[in-house]
């Protein structure tokens, strides 16, 4: 079936058509078992193979070795906001948080319920239009960890150079940009991401962490909330979201076939460039939310001259076959989420639509 819409949903979001086609072909009878994967035990050889393969693929794409663990959990990135401090923020320590948007704020709020949190930098006063600059970041002498949000999905603000944290463990919420381009993952003690933005359907939450760091967590927290529990059990401690991990694995294979992270990074830069050019070339009709230094390659956020213009834009976009362009309810405006599976062509068609709309209405 031909694609009839351009899907710019922020999450759950667009998936690669070959991934959906393969899942459909295998849905009723998974590889000759006579059963759907949906009906198979998570202890079956079939699922264990998917689980192992997806972990190996993630490590392979990120160039990580045996000193890192890949976990597939549930509860979304939102549970990670609590699990990170539960595991690593001890009573006598402090954690540094860098705030660049709403998701950082949520992480700060959850950690604050569990321990001592310092806002080592925040761009809230600037309306979260950029990430903190090096000179603005004041880290504690002995932080348990430093936490940042690599891409603020709502504000469309992305880190493009990591802050220098010295020896402090660096933890990142990469829910909306993990595997969108090359990543020096070894800089991080722990990375987490809900799958449903850039990597698969809702259900699985990916955690990638240094094994030695996971071992520093106390044994006194509930087993289900302890990273070490899941690492020891290879993410089979309790029933995992099997179908979500299956689709994640197919998506990872698709990423490999597309040329891996360098190829996707180049494509994502070209996609974002076409939309930012449509903003910059509109004579001020479109106003990007993020400052150019922090523009997201995944979520392009912008305003129009008035809310009436924005409503007219979104209505015309819907009629033209574009889906999911309304900005987050907290921010308004327009947001185009252009994750890995969105094509260069889809972005070019949206950019052309933006140009045409600005000429008619501007
Ligand atoms: C979507 C999102 C979250 C929340 O994810 P859930 O899976 O809904 O818990 C957290 N952080 C970022 C950056 C996100 O984009």
Coordinates of N, CA and C and ligand atoms in Angstrom, one line a residue, residues 76-78 81 103 149 151 153 173 175-176 196-197, ligand 1:
X76 N 8.9 3.7 30.3 CA 9.3 4.9 29.5 C 10.4 5.6 30.1
X77 N 10.8 6.7 29.4 CA 11.8 7.6 30.0 C 11.4 8.1 31.3
X78 N 10.1 8.3 31.5 CA 9.5 8.8 32.8 C 9.9 8.0 34.0
X81 N 13.5 8.8 35.0 CA 13.6 10.0 35.8 C 13.8 9.7 37.3
X103 N 11.5 18.4 29.4 CA 11.9 17.1 29.8 C 13.0 17.1 30.9
X149 N 19.6 16.3 29.0 CA 18.6 15.9 28.0 C 19.1 16.2 26.6
X151 N 18.2 15.9 23.6 CA 17.3 16.6 22.6 C 16.0 16.9 23.3
X153 N 12.5 17.4 23.1 CA 11.5 17.0 22.0 C 10.4 18.1 21.9
X173 N 19.3 11.6 28.9 CA 18.0 11.2 28.4 C 18.1 11.5 26.9
X175 N 15.9 10.2 24.6 CA 14.7 9.6 24.1 C 14.4 9.9 22.6
X176 N 14.7 11.2 22.2 CA 14.3 11.6 20.9 C 15.4 11.8 19.9
X196 N 9.8 4.9 21.4 CA 8.7 5.3 20.5 C 9.0 6.6 19.8
X197 N 10.1 7.2 20.0 CA 10.4 8.5 19.2 C 11.1 8.1 17.9
Ligands
LIG1 C1 8.9 11.6 25.2 C2 10.0 11.9 26.1 C3 10.1 11.5 27.5 C4 8.9 10.7 28.1 O1 8.9 9.5 27.6 P1 7.8 8.4 28.1 O2 8.2 7.2 27.3 O3 6.5 8.9 27.7 O4 8.0 8.3 29.5 C5 11.2 11.9 28.2 N1 12.2 12.6 27.7 C6 12.2 13.0 26.4 C7 13.4 13.7 25.8 C8 11.1 12.6 25.6 O5 11.1 13.0 24.3

